[in-house]
Coordinates of C-alpha atoms and ligand atoms in Angstrom, one line a residue:
M322 CA -30.4 -222.8 -86.1
E323 CA -32.9 -222.1 -83.3
F324 CA -31.2 -219.3 -81.3
I325 CA -29.3 -217.3 -83.9
L326 CA -30.3 -215.8 -87.2
V327 CA -27.6 -215.7 -89.9
K328 CA -27.7 -213.4 -92.9
K329 CA -24.8 -214.1 -95.2
D330 CA -25.8 -211.3 -97.6
H331 CA -26.4 -208.5 -95.0
A332 CA -24.3 -206.2 -97.2
P333 CA -21.7 -206.9 -99.9
H334 CA -19.2 -209.4 -98.5
I335 CA -20.6 -209.0 -95.0
A336 CA -22.4 -211.6 -92.9
L337 CA -24.6 -210.7 -89.9
I338 CA -25.3 -213.0 -87.0
Q339 CA -28.0 -212.0 -84.6
L340 CA -28.3 -213.7 -81.2
N341 CA -32.0 -214.5 -80.9
R342 CA -33.3 -215.5 -77.5
P343 CA -34.9 -212.1 -76.8
K344 CA -37.1 -213.2 -73.9
E345 CA -34.0 -214.4 -72.0
L346 CA -32.0 -211.3 -73.0
N347 CA -29.9 -213.5 -75.3
A348 CA -28.5 -215.6 -72.4
L349 CA -25.9 -217.7 -74.0
N350 CA -27.0 -221.3 -73.5
L351 CA -24.9 -224.2 -74.8
Q352 CA -27.0 -224.6 -77.9
L353 CA -26.7 -221.0 -78.8
M354 CA -23.0 -221.0 -78.4
G355 CA -22.7 -224.2 -80.5
E356 CA -24.8 -222.7 -83.2
L357 CA -22.6 -219.5 -83.1
R358 CA -19.5 -221.6 -83.4
D359 CA -20.9 -223.6 -86.4
A360 CA -22.1 -220.5 -88.2
L361 CA -18.7 -218.7 -87.7
K362 CA -16.9 -221.8 -89.0
E363 CA -19.1 -221.9 -92.1
I364 CA -18.7 -218.1 -92.7
D365 CA -15.0 -218.3 -92.2
E366 CA -14.8 -220.9 -95.0
D367 CA -17.0 -218.8 -97.4
D368 CA -14.6 -216.9 -99.7
D369 CA -17.3 -214.3 -100.6
I370 CA -17.5 -213.1 -97.0
R371 CA -14.9 -210.7 -95.7
A372 CA -16.2 -209.3 -92.4
I373 CA -18.7 -210.5 -89.8
I374 CA -21.1 -208.6 -87.5
I375 CA -22.5 -210.2 -84.3
T376 CA -25.4 -208.4 -82.8
G377 CA -28.3 -208.9 -80.4
N378 CA -31.3 -206.6 -80.2
E379 CA -31.8 -203.1 -78.7
R380 CA -32.4 -204.4 -75.2
A381 CA -29.6 -206.9 -75.0
F382 CA -26.5 -208.0 -76.8
A383 CA -26.3 -210.8 -74.3
A384 CA -26.9 -210.9 -70.5
G385 CA -24.3 -213.6 -70.0
A386 CA -24.1 -217.3 -69.9
D387 CA -27.4 -219.0 -69.1
I388 CA -27.5 -219.0 -65.3
K389 CA -30.6 -221.3 -65.3
Q390 CA -28.7 -223.9 -67.3
M391 CA -25.7 -223.8 -65.1
A392 CA -27.3 -223.4 -61.6
G393 CA -27.6 -227.1 -60.7
K394 CA -24.3 -228.2 -62.3
T395 CA -21.4 -229.9 -60.5
T396 CA -17.8 -229.4 -61.3
I397 CA -17.7 -232.7 -63.2
D398 CA -20.8 -231.7 -65.2
M399 CA -19.1 -228.5 -66.2
W400 CA -15.9 -230.4 -67.1
K401 CA -17.7 -232.9 -69.2
V402 CA -19.6 -230.3 -71.1
D403 CA -16.4 -228.2 -71.6
Q404 CA -18.4 -225.2 -72.8
F405 CA -15.4 -223.0 -73.2
S406 CA -13.9 -225.2 -76.0
T407 CA -16.7 -223.6 -78.1
W408 CA -15.4 -220.2 -77.2
D409 CA -11.9 -221.3 -78.2
Q410 CA -13.2 -222.1 -81.6
I411 CA -14.9 -218.8 -81.9
N412 CA -11.7 -217.1 -81.0
K413 CA -10.0 -218.8 -83.9
T414 CA -12.2 -217.1 -86.5
R415 CA -9.9 -215.6 -89.1
K416 CA -12.2 -213.0 -90.5
P417 CA -12.7 -209.7 -88.7
I418 CA -15.7 -209.6 -86.4
I419 CA -17.5 -206.5 -85.2
A420 CA -19.8 -206.7 -82.2
A421 CA -22.7 -204.3 -82.6
V422 CA -23.9 -203.9 -79.0
S423 CA -27.0 -202.3 -77.6
G424 CA -28.3 -202.7 -74.1
F425 CA -26.8 -205.4 -71.8
A426 CA -23.4 -206.9 -72.6
L427 CA -22.8 -208.7 -69.3
G428 CA -20.8 -211.6 -68.1
G429 CA -20.4 -214.0 -71.1
G430 CA -22.1 -211.2 -73.2
C431 CA -19.3 -208.8 -72.4
E432 CA -16.8 -211.6 -72.9
L433 CA -18.3 -212.4 -76.3
A434 CA -18.1 -208.8 -77.3
M435 CA -14.5 -208.7 -76.2
T436 CA -13.7 -211.9 -78.2
C437 CA -14.8 -209.9 -81.3
D438 CA -12.2 -207.6 -82.8
M439 CA -14.1 -204.3 -82.5
I440 CA -17.2 -203.1 -80.6
V441 CA -19.6 -200.5 -82.0
A442 CA -22.1 -199.6 -79.2
S443 CA -25.4 -197.8 -79.0
E444 CA -25.7 -195.1 -76.3
T445 CA -27.8 -197.5 -74.2
A446 CA -25.1 -200.2 -74.0
Q447 CA -24.0 -201.4 -70.6
F448 CA -21.0 -203.6 -70.0
G449 CA -20.0 -205.6 -67.0
Q450 CA -18.8 -208.8 -65.5
P451 CA -21.4 -209.4 -62.7
E452 CA -20.5 -213.1 -62.1
I453 CA -19.2 -212.2 -58.7
K454 CA -22.7 -211.3 -57.6
I455 CA -23.8 -214.9 -58.3
G456 CA -21.0 -216.5 -56.4
V457 CA -18.6 -217.2 -59.3
M458 CA -16.2 -215.3 -61.5
P459 CA -15.8 -214.7 -65.3
G460 CA -15.0 -218.0 -67.1
A461 CA -14.9 -217.0 -70.8
G462 CA -12.0 -214.7 -70.8
G463 CA -13.3 -211.8 -68.8
T464 CA -10.4 -211.6 -66.3
Q465 CA -7.9 -211.7 -69.1
R466 CA -9.4 -209.7 -71.9
L467 CA -10.9 -207.0 -69.7
T468 CA -7.5 -206.5 -67.9
K469 CA -5.7 -206.3 -71.2
A470 CA -8.2 -203.7 -72.5
L471 CA -8.7 -201.6 -69.3
G472 CA -5.6 -202.3 -67.2
K473 CA -5.5 -203.8 -63.7
A474 CA -7.2 -201.2 -61.6
K475 CA -10.3 -200.8 -63.6
A476 CA -10.6 -204.5 -64.5
M477 CA -10.2 -205.4 -60.9
E478 CA -13.0 -203.0 -59.9
L479 CA -15.4 -204.4 -62.5
V480 CA -14.6 -208.0 -61.8
L481 CA -14.7 -207.7 -58.0
T482 CA -17.8 -205.5 -57.7
G483 CA -19.8 -206.7 -60.7
K484 CA -20.8 -203.1 -61.4
F485 CA -21.9 -202.1 -64.9
I486 CA -20.4 -199.3 -66.9
D487 CA -22.2 -197.3 -69.5
A488 CA -21.2 -196.7 -73.1
D489 CA -19.4 -193.4 -72.4
T490 CA -17.3 -195.0 -69.7
A491 CA -16.6 -198.0 -71.9
L492 CA -15.4 -195.6 -74.6
S493 CA -13.2 -193.6 -72.2
Y494 CA -11.7 -196.9 -70.9
G495 CA -10.8 -198.0 -74.4
L496 CA -13.1 -201.0 -74.4
I497 CA -15.2 -200.0 -77.4
N498 CA -14.6 -198.3 -80.7
K499 CA -17.5 -195.9 -80.9
I500 CA -20.9 -194.9 -79.6
V501 CA -23.9 -194.0 -81.8
P502 CA -27.6 -193.3 -81.2
V503 CA -29.5 -196.5 -80.7
E504 CA -31.2 -196.5 -84.0
L505 CA -27.8 -196.4 -85.8
Y506 CA -25.7 -199.0 -84.1
L507 CA -26.2 -201.7 -86.6
E508 CA -25.8 -199.3 -89.5
E509 CA -22.6 -197.9 -88.0
A510 CA -21.2 -201.4 -87.5
T511 CA -22.1 -202.2 -91.1
K512 CA -20.3 -199.1 -92.3
L513 CA -17.2 -200.2 -90.4
A514 CA -17.5 -203.7 -91.7
S515 CA -17.9 -202.4 -95.3
E516 CA -14.8 -200.4 -95.0
I517 CA -12.9 -203.4 -93.8
A518 CA -14.5 -205.5 -96.6
S519 CA -13.1 -203.1 -99.2
M520 CA -9.6 -204.1 -98.3
S521 CA -7.7 -207.3 -99.3
P522 CA -9.3 -210.1 -97.3
I523 CA -6.0 -211.9 -97.1
A524 CA -4.3 -208.8 -95.7
T525 CA -7.1 -208.1 -93.2
Q526 CA -7.0 -211.7 -91.9
M527 CA -3.2 -211.7 -91.6
A528 CA -3.2 -208.3 -89.9
K529 CA -5.9 -209.5 -87.5
E530 CA -3.9 -212.6 -86.7
A531 CA -0.8 -210.5 -86.0
V532 CA -2.6 -208.0 -83.7
K533 CA -4.1 -210.9 -81.8
R534 CA -0.7 -212.5 -81.4
S535 CA 0.5 -209.4 -79.6
F536 CA -1.7 -210.4 -76.7
E537 CA 0.0 -213.8 -76.4
V538 CA 3.7 -213.5 -77.0
P539 CA 6.6 -211.3 -76.1
L540 CA 7.4 -208.3 -78.3
E541 CA 10.3 -209.9 -80.2
E542 CA 8.3 -213.0 -81.1
G543 CA 5.3 -210.8 -82.1
L544 CA 7.6 -208.7 -84.4
H545 CA 8.9 -211.9 -86.1
F546 CA 5.3 -213.1 -86.6
E547 CA 4.3 -209.7 -88.0
R548 CA 7.3 -209.7 -90.4
K549 CA 6.4 -213.3 -91.6
N550 CA 2.9 -212.2 -92.4
F551 CA 4.0 -209.0 -94.0
Y552 CA 6.4 -211.0 -96.3
M553 CA 3.7 -213.6 -97.0
L554 CA 1.4 -210.9 -98.4
F555 CA 3.9 -210.4 -101.3
S556 CA 2.7 -213.7 -102.6
S557 CA -0.8 -212.4 -103.0
E558 CA -2.3 -210.8 -106.2
D559 CA -3.9 -208.3 -103.9
Q560 CA -0.5 -206.9 -102.9
K561 CA 0.3 -206.3 -106.6
E562 CA -3.2 -204.9 -107.2
G563 CA -3.0 -202.6 -104.2
M564 CA 0.5 -201.2 -104.9
N565 CA -0.1 -200.9 -108.7
A566 CA -3.4 -199.1 -108.0
F567 CA -1.6 -196.6 -105.8
V568 CA 1.1 -196.0 -108.5
E569 CA -1.6 -195.7 -111.2
K570 CA -3.7 -193.4 -109.0
R571 CA -6.8 -195.6 -109.1
K572 CA -8.9 -197.5 -106.6
P573 CA -7.7 -201.0 -106.0
D574 CA -10.0 -204.0 -106.8
F575 CA -9.1 -206.7 -104.3
K576 CA -10.1 -210.2 -105.3
G577 CA -8.9 -212.1 -102.2
S578 CA -6.2 -214.0 -104.1
Ligands
CAA619 N1 -29.2 -216.4 -67.7 C1 -30.5 -216.9 -67.8 N2 -31.5 -216.1 -67.9 C2 -31.3 -214.8 -67.9 C3 -30.0 -214.2 -67.8 C4 -28.9 -215.1 -67.7 N3 -27.7 -214.7 -67.7 N4 -30.1 -212.9 -67.8 C5 -31.5 -212.6 -67.9 N5 -32.2 -213.7 -67.9 C6 -33.6 -213.9 -68.0 C7 -34.3 -213.6 -66.7 O1 -34.2 -214.7 -65.8 C8 -35.7 -213.2 -67.1 O2 -36.4 -214.4 -67.4 P1 -37.9 -214.6 -66.8 O3 -38.7 -213.6 -67.5 O4 -38.2 -216.0 -67.2 O5 -37.8 -214.4 -65.3 C9 -35.5 -212.5 -68.5 O6 -34.2 -212.9 -68.9 C10 -35.5 -211.0 -68.3 O7 -34.5 -210.6 -67.3 P2 -34.9 -209.7 -66.1 O8 -36.4 -209.8 -65.7 O9 -33.9 -210.0 -65.0 O10 -34.7 -208.2 -66.7 P3 -34.2 -206.9 -65.9 O11 -34.3 -205.8 -66.9 O12 -35.0 -206.8 -64.6 O13 -32.7 -207.1 -65.5 C11 -30.4 -207.8 -66.0 C12 -31.7 -207.3 -66.6 C13 -29.8 -206.7 -65.1 C14 -29.5 -208.0 -67.2 C15 -30.7 -209.1 -65.2 O14 -31.4 -210.0 -66.0 C16 -29.4 -209.8 -64.8 O15 -28.8 -209.4 -63.9 N6 -29.0 -210.9 -65.6 C17 -27.9 -211.7 -65.2 C18 -26.6 -211.1 -65.6 C19 -25.4 -212.0 -65.1 O16 -25.2 -212.2 -64.0 N7 -24.6 -212.4 -66.1 C20 -23.5 -213.3 -65.9 C21 -23.9 -214.7 -66.1 S1 -22.7 -215.9 -65.7 C22 -21.5 -215.9 -66.9 O17 -21.7 -215.2 -67.9 C23 -20.3 -216.8 -66.8 C24 -19.3 -216.6 -67.8 O18 -18.3 -215.9 -67.6 C25 -19.4 -217.3 -69.1

C-alpha cells in the first residue's frame, strides 16, 4: 500500500486506515481509492475486527478526488476507468465505519466521510462540495447523500455555491456526530468505535445494513427488511448471550457467533 496506512490492531477489534498523501492534502487518486477498497475488503473478512476508522491527518481528511489526475480526461477515459465502481465496493462494507475528520473534507473527501457511517470531527474540520468551482459537480454521491443528510435547501446551497461549512455548522446541520478539540479527534473516534466493538458484531452489521436500507427503499419494504434481520439475529449465540446476561445481571461477552 503506497497511499494508505493500515493498522489492524489500532485498538481491540478496531482497524485504522489512514489516508496518506499529506502533500496533496490526501487527494483521492485512483490508486489510493483502489488501496482503500482492497483494505476494507480484507478487514471486512477478518472476524477479529468489529469496527473501522478512516482518518487523514490534522490538515486534511481529503481535499477531494485528484483534480490533476482528472484534468485532461475525456468522457470515454472516465467511463473506461469507472472510478466510482470502487466507491460502490466501499459502500458495501458490512462493518461499521467511523470517519475521523480534521481539516478539509471536500468534494470526494466529504463524499467519502458521508459514505462512512458516522463522522467524528475536530473543531478545525471543514466540509464542502466545491466541484462546481472547477466546472463539474459531485460524482461520488454528494448530491444524494448530502441532500439526504441536510435536506434540499442546504444541500442545494452547498452544491451550487461550493462554499465550505465549519464543524459547528456541520453539527447543527446533522452531517456529523460530534466535534472535539483537534488533539482528541482520533481518540474520540476510537472511543466510539470501541463502544460499537463491545456489541455483538453480527447485530451491529445487520443493524447497519437495515439503517442503510432506509435510504433506498420505501418504508414498508424497509420495515420488512428490518424485521427479517431482527428475526435472523435469534439464530446467533450472541442473542442468547446478550439476553441471558441481562437476565443474570452481568456484562455480555459477545463472540460474534
Ligand atoms: N486534487 C489534486 N491536488 C490537490 C487537491 C485535489 N483535490 N487539493 C489540493 N491539492 C494539492 C494542491 O494542488 C497543492 O499541491 P502543490 O503544492 O503541488 O501545488 C497541495 O495539494 C496543497 O494545496 P493548496 O496549496 O491548494 O493548499 P491551500 O491550503 O492553499 O488550499 C484547499 C487548500 C482549499 C483544500 C485547496 O487545495 C483546494 O481548493 N483544493 C481542491 C478542492 C476541490 O475542489 N475538491 C473537489 C475535487 S473534484 C471531486 O472531488 C469530484 C468528486 O465528486 C469525486
